[in-house]
PDB file of C-alpha atoms in Angstrom:
ATOM      1  CA  TYR A 237    -116.434 -78.906-155.504  1.00  0.00           C
ATOM      2  CA  MET A 238    -113.486 -78.363-153.124  1.00  0.00           C
ATOM      3  CA  VAL A 239    -112.582 -74.690-153.586  1.00  0.00           C
ATOM      4  CA  PHE A 240    -113.757 -74.395-157.184  1.00  0.00           C
ATOM      5  CA  LYS A 241    -116.913 -72.853-158.596  1.00  0.00           C
ATOM      6  CA  GLU A 242    -118.978 -74.685-161.180  1.00  0.00           C
ATOM      7  CA  GLY A 243    -117.596 -74.317-164.683  1.00  0.00           C
ATOM      8  CA  LEU A 244    -114.340 -74.737-166.566  1.00  0.00           C
ATOM      9  CA  ILE A 245    -110.927 -74.598-164.866  1.00  0.00           C
ATOM     10  CA  ARG A 246    -108.167 -72.829-166.818  1.00  0.00           C
ATOM     11  CA  ASP A 247    -104.427 -72.599-166.330  1.00  0.00           C
ATOM     12  CA  ARG A 248    -102.447 -69.357-166.462  1.00  0.00           C
ATOM     13  CA  ASP A 249    -102.265 -69.677-170.267  1.00  0.00           C
ATOM     14  CA  MET A 250    -106.091 -69.861-170.264  1.00  0.00           C
ATOM     15  CA  GLN A 251    -106.064 -73.450-171.498  1.00  0.00           C
ATOM     16  CA  ILE A 252    -108.854 -75.711-170.198  1.00  0.00           C
ATOM     17  CA  ILE A 253    -107.371 -78.230-167.759  1.00  0.00           C
ATOM     18  CA  GLY A 254    -110.511 -79.303-165.917  1.00  0.00           C
ATOM     19  CA  GLU A 255    -114.038 -78.528-164.849  1.00  0.00           C
ATOM     20  CA  VAL A 256    -116.512 -78.612-161.984  1.00  0.00           C
ATOM     21  CA  GLY A 257    -120.162 -79.517-162.343  1.00  0.00           C
ATOM     22  CA  THR A 258    -123.199 -81.307-160.971  1.00  0.00           C
ATOM     23  CA  VAL A 259    -125.387 -84.177-162.140  1.00  0.00           C
ATOM     24  CA  LEU A 260    -129.078 -84.527-161.243  1.00  0.00           C
ATOM     25  CA  ILE A 261    -129.953 -88.008-159.961  1.00  0.00           C
ATOM     26  CA  ASP A 262    -133.626 -88.850-160.111  1.00  0.00           C
ATOM     27  CA  ASN A 263    -135.230 -91.562-157.987  1.00  0.00           C
ATOM     28  CA  MET A 264    -136.111 -93.811-160.919  1.00  0.00           C
ATOM     29  CA  LYS A 265    -132.450 -94.151-161.824  1.00  0.00           C
ATOM     30  CA  LEU A 266    -131.610 -94.878-158.210  1.00  0.00           C
ATOM     31  CA  SER A 267    -134.203 -97.606-157.894  1.00  0.00           C
ATOM     32  CA  ALA A 268    -132.977 -99.390-161.016  1.00  0.00           C
ATOM     33  CA  ASN A 269    -129.276 -99.145-160.083  1.00  0.00           C
ATOM     34  CA  TYR A 270    -128.977 -97.105-163.248  1.00  0.00           C
ATOM     35  CA  VAL A 271    -125.496 -96.288-164.577  1.00  0.00           C
ATOM     36  CA  LEU A 272    -125.482 -92.563-165.258  1.00  0.00           C
ATOM     37  CA  GLU A 273    -123.357 -90.872-167.887  1.00  0.00           C
ATOM     38  CA  LYS A 274    -122.028 -87.327-167.911  1.00  0.00           C
ATOM     39  CA  ASN A 275    -120.584 -85.635-170.980  1.00  0.00           C
ATOM     40  CA  LEU A 276    -117.757 -83.240-170.192  1.00  0.00           C
ATOM     41  CA  LEU A 277    -118.067 -79.493-170.726  1.00  0.00           C
ATOM     42  CA  GLY A 278    -114.401 -79.112-171.618  1.00  0.00           C
ATOM     43  CA  GLY A 279    -114.664 -81.361-174.636  1.00  0.00           C
ATOM     44  CA  SER A 280    -111.981 -84.026-174.730  1.00  0.00           C
ATOM     45  CA  TYR A 281    -109.288 -84.656-172.119  1.00  0.00           C
ATOM     46  CA  LYS A 282    -106.177 -86.756-172.719  1.00  0.00           C
ATOM     47  CA  ASP A 283    -105.941 -88.378-169.282  1.00  0.00           C
ATOM     48  CA  PRO A 284    -108.669 -87.030-166.945  1.00  0.00           C
ATOM     49  CA  VAL A 285    -108.860 -87.691-163.200  1.00  0.00           C
ATOM     50  CA  VAL A 286    -112.386 -87.541-161.745  1.00  0.00           C
ATOM     51  CA  LEU A 287    -113.589 -86.988-158.171  1.00  0.00           C
ATOM     52  CA  MET A 288    -117.264 -87.212-157.198  1.00  0.00           C
ATOM     53  CA  ASN A 289    -119.344 -86.458-154.129  1.00  0.00           C
ATOM     54  CA  LEU A 290    -123.052 -86.727-153.368  1.00  0.00           C
ATOM     55  CA  SER A 291    -124.713 -83.444-152.456  1.00  0.00           C
ATOM     56  CA  THR A 292    -126.967 -84.775-149.721  1.00  0.00           C
ATOM     57  CA  LYS A 293    -130.511 -83.481-149.243  1.00  0.00           C
ATOM     58  CA  GLN A 294    -132.400 -86.528-148.032  1.00  0.00           C
ATOM     59  CA  ASN A 295    -131.516 -88.250-144.740  1.00  0.00           C
ATOM     60  CA  PRO A 296    -131.020 -91.778-146.137  1.00  0.00           C
ATOM     61  CA  PHE A 297    -128.573 -90.513-148.744  1.00  0.00           C
ATOM     62  CA  TYR A 298    -125.706 -90.277-146.261  1.00  0.00           C
ATOM     63  CA  ARG A 299    -125.584 -94.078-146.455  1.00  0.00           C
ATOM     64  CA  ALA A 300    -124.485 -94.001-150.079  1.00  0.00           C
ATOM     65  CA  PHE A 301    -121.672 -92.651-152.221  1.00  0.00           C
ATOM     66  CA  ALA A 302    -120.942 -91.997-155.889  1.00  0.00           C
ATOM     67  CA  LYS A 303    -119.062 -94.895-157.475  1.00  0.00           C
ATOM     68  CA  LEU A 304    -117.218 -94.245-160.715  1.00  0.00           C
ATOM     69  CA  LYS A 305    -117.699 -97.057-163.209  1.00  0.00           C
ATOM     70  CA  LYS A 306    -115.569 -95.876-166.113  1.00  0.00           C
ATOM     71  CA  VAL A 307    -113.697 -92.689-167.036  1.00  0.00           C
ATOM     72  CA  TYR A 308    -113.303 -91.799-170.706  1.00  0.00           C
ATOM     73  CA  SER A 309    -111.711 -88.828-172.451  1.00  0.00           C
ATOM     74  CA  THR A 310    -115.075 -87.152-173.094  1.00  0.00           C
ATOM     75  CA  ARG A 311    -117.384 -88.577-170.414  1.00  0.00           C
ATOM     76  CA  PHE A 312    -117.632 -90.746-167.319  1.00  0.00           C
ATOM     77  CA  ASN A 313    -120.097 -93.301-165.982  1.00  0.00           C
ATOM     78  CA  PHE A 314    -121.088 -93.650-162.338  1.00  0.00           C
ATOM     79  CA  GLU A 315    -123.756 -95.063-160.080  1.00  0.00           C
ATOM     80  CA  VAL A 316    -125.031 -94.484-156.562  1.00  0.00           C
ATOM     81  CA  GLN A 317    -123.683 -97.215-154.287  1.00  0.00           C
ATOM     82  CA  ASP A 318    -125.012 -97.808-150.782  1.00  0.00           C
ATOM     83  CA  TRP A 319    -123.064 -99.534-148.019  1.00  0.00           C
ATOM     84  CA  GLN A 320    -123.979-103.181-147.565  1.00  0.00           C
ATOM     85  CA  TYR A 321    -124.424-102.864-143.803  1.00  0.00           C
ATOM     86  CA  LYS A 322    -126.842 -99.945-144.245  1.00  0.00           C
ATOM     87  CA  ALA A 323    -128.377-100.749-147.603  1.00  0.00           C
ATOM     88  CA  LEU A 324    -131.052 -98.399-148.882  1.00  0.00           C
ATOM     89  CA  THR A 325    -134.488 -99.916-149.394  1.00  0.00           C
ATOM     90  CA  ASN A 326    -136.339 -99.449-152.669  1.00  0.00           C
ATOM     91  CA  THR A 327    -138.867 -97.305-150.795  1.00  0.00           C
ATOM     92  CA  GLU A 328    -136.103 -94.988-149.594  1.00  0.00           C
ATOM     93  CA  LYS A 329    -134.640 -94.755-153.093  1.00  0.00           C
ATOM     94  CA  MET A 330    -138.013 -94.001-154.657  1.00  0.00           C
ATOM     95  CA  GLY A 331    -138.654 -91.286-152.054  1.00  0.00           C
ATOM     96  CA  MET A 332    -135.590 -89.260-153.019  1.00  0.00           C
ATOM     97  CA  LYS A 333    -136.003 -86.280-155.301  1.00  0.00           C
ATOM     98  CA  ASP A 334    -133.635 -83.706-156.773  1.00  0.00           C
ATOM     99  CA  GLU A 335    -130.479 -85.320-155.427  1.00  0.00           C
ATOM    100  CA  ARG A 336    -127.265 -84.170-157.033  1.00  0.00           C
ATOM    101  CA  ALA A 337    -123.721 -85.406-157.379  1.00  0.00           C
ATOM    102  CA  SER A 338    -120.918 -82.880-157.782  1.00  0.00           C
ATOM    103  CA  TYR A 339    -117.758 -83.681-159.691  1.00  0.00           C
ATOM    104  CA  LEU A 340    -114.268 -82.306-160.291  1.00  0.00           C
ATOM    105  CA  ILE A 341    -112.206 -83.242-163.343  1.00  0.00           C
ATOM    106  CA  VAL A 342    -108.517 -82.386-163.765  1.00  0.00           C
ATOM    107  CA  GLU A 343    -106.212 -83.335-166.611  1.00  0.00           C
ATOM    108  CA  ALA A 344    -103.330 -85.463-165.337  1.00  0.00           C
ATOM    109  CA  GLY A 345    -100.194 -83.401-164.708  1.00  0.00           C
ATOM    110  CA  ALA A 346     -99.198 -80.217-162.867  1.00  0.00           C
ATOM    111  CA  HIS A 347    -101.081 -76.983-163.481  1.00  0.00           C
ATOM    112  CA  VAL A 348    -100.687 -73.378-162.342  1.00  0.00           C
ATOM    113  CA  LEU A 349    -104.172 -71.895-162.499  1.00  0.00           C
ATOM    114  CA  SER A 350    -105.126 -68.494-163.839  1.00  0.00           C
ATOM    115  CA  THR A 351    -105.718 -67.491-160.205  1.00  0.00           C
ATOM    116  CA  GLY A 352    -102.184 -68.559-159.204  1.00  0.00           C
ATOM    117  CA  GLU A 353    -103.170 -71.706-157.328  1.00  0.00           C
ATOM    118  CA  PHE A 354    -101.341 -74.990-157.865  1.00  0.00           C
ATOM    119  CA  LEU A 355    -103.341 -78.057-158.914  1.00  0.00           C
ATOM    120  CA  GLN A 356    -102.000 -81.505-159.784  1.00  0.00           C
ATOM    121  CA  ALA A 357    -103.607 -84.767-160.858  1.00  0.00           C
ATOM    122  CA  THR A 358    -101.976 -88.178-160.824  1.00  0.00           C
ATOM    123  CA  VAL A 359    -103.183 -91.597-161.974  1.00  0.00           C
ATOM    124  CA  VAL A 360    -101.952 -94.490-159.791  1.00  0.00           C
ATOM    125  CA  PRO A 361    -102.404 -98.061-161.125  1.00  0.00           C
ATOM    126  CA  ASP A 362    -102.609-101.321-159.182  1.00  0.00           C
ATOM    127  CA  VAL A 363    -103.657-100.012-155.745  1.00  0.00           C
ATOM    128  CA  ASN A 364    -104.941-102.564-153.220  1.00  0.00           C
ATOM    129  CA  ARG A 365    -105.100-102.969-149.411  1.00  0.00           C
ATOM    130  CA  GLU A 366    -101.433-102.011-148.947  1.00  0.00           C
ATOM    131  CA  PHE A 367    -100.408 -98.361-148.828  1.00  0.00           C
ATOM    132  CA  VAL A 368     -98.732 -97.193-152.035  1.00  0.00           C
ATOM    133  CA  ALA A 369     -96.550 -94.086-152.267  1.00  0.00           C
ATOM    134  CA  VAL A 370     -97.683 -91.472-154.800  1.00  0.00           C
ATOM    135  CA  ASP A 371     -95.185 -88.932-156.116  1.00  0.00           C
ATOM    136  CA  PHE A 372     -96.610 -85.606-157.246  1.00  0.00           C
ATOM    137  CA  PRO A 373     -95.376 -84.422-160.676  1.00  0.00           C
ATOM    138  CA  ILE A 374     -93.929 -81.283-159.040  1.00  0.00           C
ATOM    139  CA  ALA A 375     -93.402 -80.538-155.347  1.00  0.00           C
ATOM    140  CA  HIS A 376     -95.829 -78.115-153.679  1.00  0.00           C
ATOM    141  CA  GLU A 377     -94.453 -75.283-151.581  1.00  0.00           C
ATOM    142  CA  THR A 378     -96.377 -76.549-148.552  1.00  0.00           C
ATOM    143  CA  ALA A 379     -98.231 -79.784-147.808  1.00  0.00           C
ATOM    144  CA  PRO A 380    -101.280 -79.734-150.122  1.00  0.00           C
ATOM    145  CA  LEU A 381    -104.876 -80.795-149.728  1.00  0.00           C
ATOM    146  CA  VAL A 382    -105.191 -84.290-151.194  1.00  0.00           C
ATOM    147  CA  PHE A 383    -108.290 -86.088-152.498  1.00  0.00           C
ATOM    148  CA  ALA A 384    -108.402 -89.551-154.068  1.00  0.00           C
ATOM    149  CA  GLN A 385    -110.984 -91.860-155.614  1.00  0.00           C
ATOM    150  CA  VAL A 386    -111.022 -95.153-157.504  1.00  0.00           C
ATOM    151  CA  GLN A 387    -111.486 -94.364-161.202  1.00  0.00           C
ATOM    152  CA  ASN A 388    -112.879 -97.642-162.560  1.00  0.00           C
ATOM    153  CA  ARG A 389    -114.603-100.393-160.630  1.00  0.00           C
ATOM    154  CA  ASN A 390    -117.463-102.843-160.789  1.00  0.00           C
ATOM    155  CA  ASP A 391    -117.036-104.855-157.594  1.00  0.00           C
ATOM    156  CA  ALA A 392    -117.860-104.301-153.917  1.00  0.00           C
ATOM    157  CA  GLN A 393    -117.894-101.029-152.002  1.00  0.00           C
ATOM    158  CA  VAL A 394    -114.389 -99.578-151.942  1.00  0.00           C
ATOM    159  CA  ILE A 395    -113.024 -96.227-150.804  1.00  0.00           C
ATOM    160  CA  VAL A 396    -109.518 -94.740-150.805  1.00  0.00           C
ATOM    161  CA  ARG A 397    -107.581 -93.760-147.674  1.00  0.00           C
ATOM    162  CA  THR A 398    -104.711 -91.277-147.746  1.00  0.00           C
ATOM    163  CA  LYS A 399    -101.886 -90.623-145.280  1.00  0.00           C
ATOM    164  CA  ASP A 400     -98.350 -89.190-145.014  1.00  0.00           C
ATOM    165  CA  VAL A 401     -99.131 -86.104-147.076  1.00  0.00           C
ATOM    166  CA  ALA A 402     -95.994 -84.061-147.777  1.00  0.00           C
ATOM    167  CA  VAL A 403     -95.005 -81.426-150.336  1.00  0.00           C
ATOM    168  CA  ASN A 404     -93.992 -84.012-152.930  1.00  0.00           C
ATOM    169  CA  THR A 405     -95.778 -87.231-151.987  1.00  0.00           C
ATOM    170  CA  CYS A 406     -98.609 -89.009-150.192  1.00  0.00           C
ATOM    171  CA  SER A 407     -99.721 -92.620-149.676  1.00  0.00           C
ATOM    172  CA  VAL A 408    -103.011 -94.269-150.681  1.00  0.00           C
ATOM    173  CA  GLN A 409    -104.688 -97.614-150.045  1.00  0.00           C
ATOM    174  CA  LEU A 410    -108.068 -99.226-150.700  1.00  0.00           C
ATOM    175  CA  GLN A 411    -110.482 -99.983-147.889  1.00  0.00           C
ATOM    176  CA  THR A 412    -113.856-101.696-147.780  1.00  0.00           C
ATOM    177  CA  GLU A 413    -116.441-102.497-145.132  1.00  0.00           C
ATOM    178  CA  GLU A 414    -115.261-104.388-142.061  1.00  0.00           C
ATOM    179  CA  TYR A 415    -117.868-107.067-142.755  1.00  0.00           C
ATOM    180  CA  LEU A 416    -116.442-107.764-146.200  1.00  0.00           C
ATOM    181  CA  THR A 417    -112.919-107.877-144.793  1.00  0.00           C
ATOM    182  CA  ASP A 418    -113.938-110.360-142.085  1.00  0.00           C
ATOM    183  CA  ILE A 419    -115.388-112.809-144.589  1.00  0.00           C
ATOM    184  CA  GLY A 420    -112.210-112.673-146.643  1.00  0.00           C
ATOM    185  CA  ASN A 421    -113.461-110.560-149.526  1.00  0.00           C
ATOM    186  CA  GLU A 422    -110.434-109.558-151.558  1.00  0.00           C
ATOM    187  CA  ILE A 423    -110.024-106.181-153.221  1.00  0.00           C
ATOM    188  CA  SER A 424    -108.567-106.547-156.682  1.00  0.00           C
ATOM    189  CA  ASN A 425    -106.114-103.955-157.937  1.00  0.00           C
ATOM    190  CA  HIS A 426    -107.687-100.677-158.989  1.00  0.00           C
ATOM    191  CA  THR A 427    -106.620 -97.457-160.655  1.00  0.00           C
ATOM    192  CA  VAL A 428    -106.803 -94.519-158.244  1.00  0.00           C
ATOM    193  CA  GLY A 429    -106.925 -90.862-159.214  1.00  0.00           C
ATOM    194  CA  VAL A 430    -105.177 -88.430-156.838  1.00  0.00           C
ATOM    195  CA  ILE A 431    -105.701 -84.660-156.959  1.00  0.00           C
ATOM    196  CA  SER A 432    -103.544 -82.330-154.852  1.00  0.00           C
ATOM    197  CA  TYR A 433    -104.202 -78.627-154.362  1.00  0.00           C
ATOM    198  CA  SER A 434    -102.362 -75.754-152.734  1.00  0.00           C
ATOM    199  CA  PRO A 435    -103.411 -72.091-152.679  1.00  0.00           C
ATOM    200  CA  ASN A 436     -99.835 -70.863-152.927  1.00  0.00           C
ATOM    201  CA  ILE A 437     -99.250 -68.193-155.520  1.00  0.00           C
ATOM    202  CA  VAL A 438     -96.653 -69.672-157.876  1.00  0.00           C
TER     203      VAL A 438
END
């Protein structure tokens, strides 16, 4: 995921501060809208931030994304969510095999990795349709790569947009399908996890 290989992520003191892994999603779980659960390799985290991405193999799968349901200190729950305007049929779901979702977990805070890279994770509460400024715990030397995802949700399809990325800040907002916006569907406040990365040797 991102620039990291599968396995545990350690800081320069060799403490575990995150991990990268994959989850197998079988077609039966897809067809039943099954909520999947993944136990974390690193044991227990105090305040983990989770990012997920579907590793697409089948053509219809590009119409869906991994939706986090709940993040705990030792595990997280998620489901495969398709877009309402291009909903997957049950036949398409049943025809998928060996699909995988990749994930990245980082403990909230600023971390210098054993490889010298700089990785930070921030939890931002109460994000909605308006852009919200996010301050990084520590400024990067150069503008970092930034990734964000809603951490807990049960409602309609929602993604996170980012803009104005600088060494010490960025902005995030929630966005949903144009159809849902047109009919006045409101996005309630959500907690967003933001992970920033720079390859600078610190």
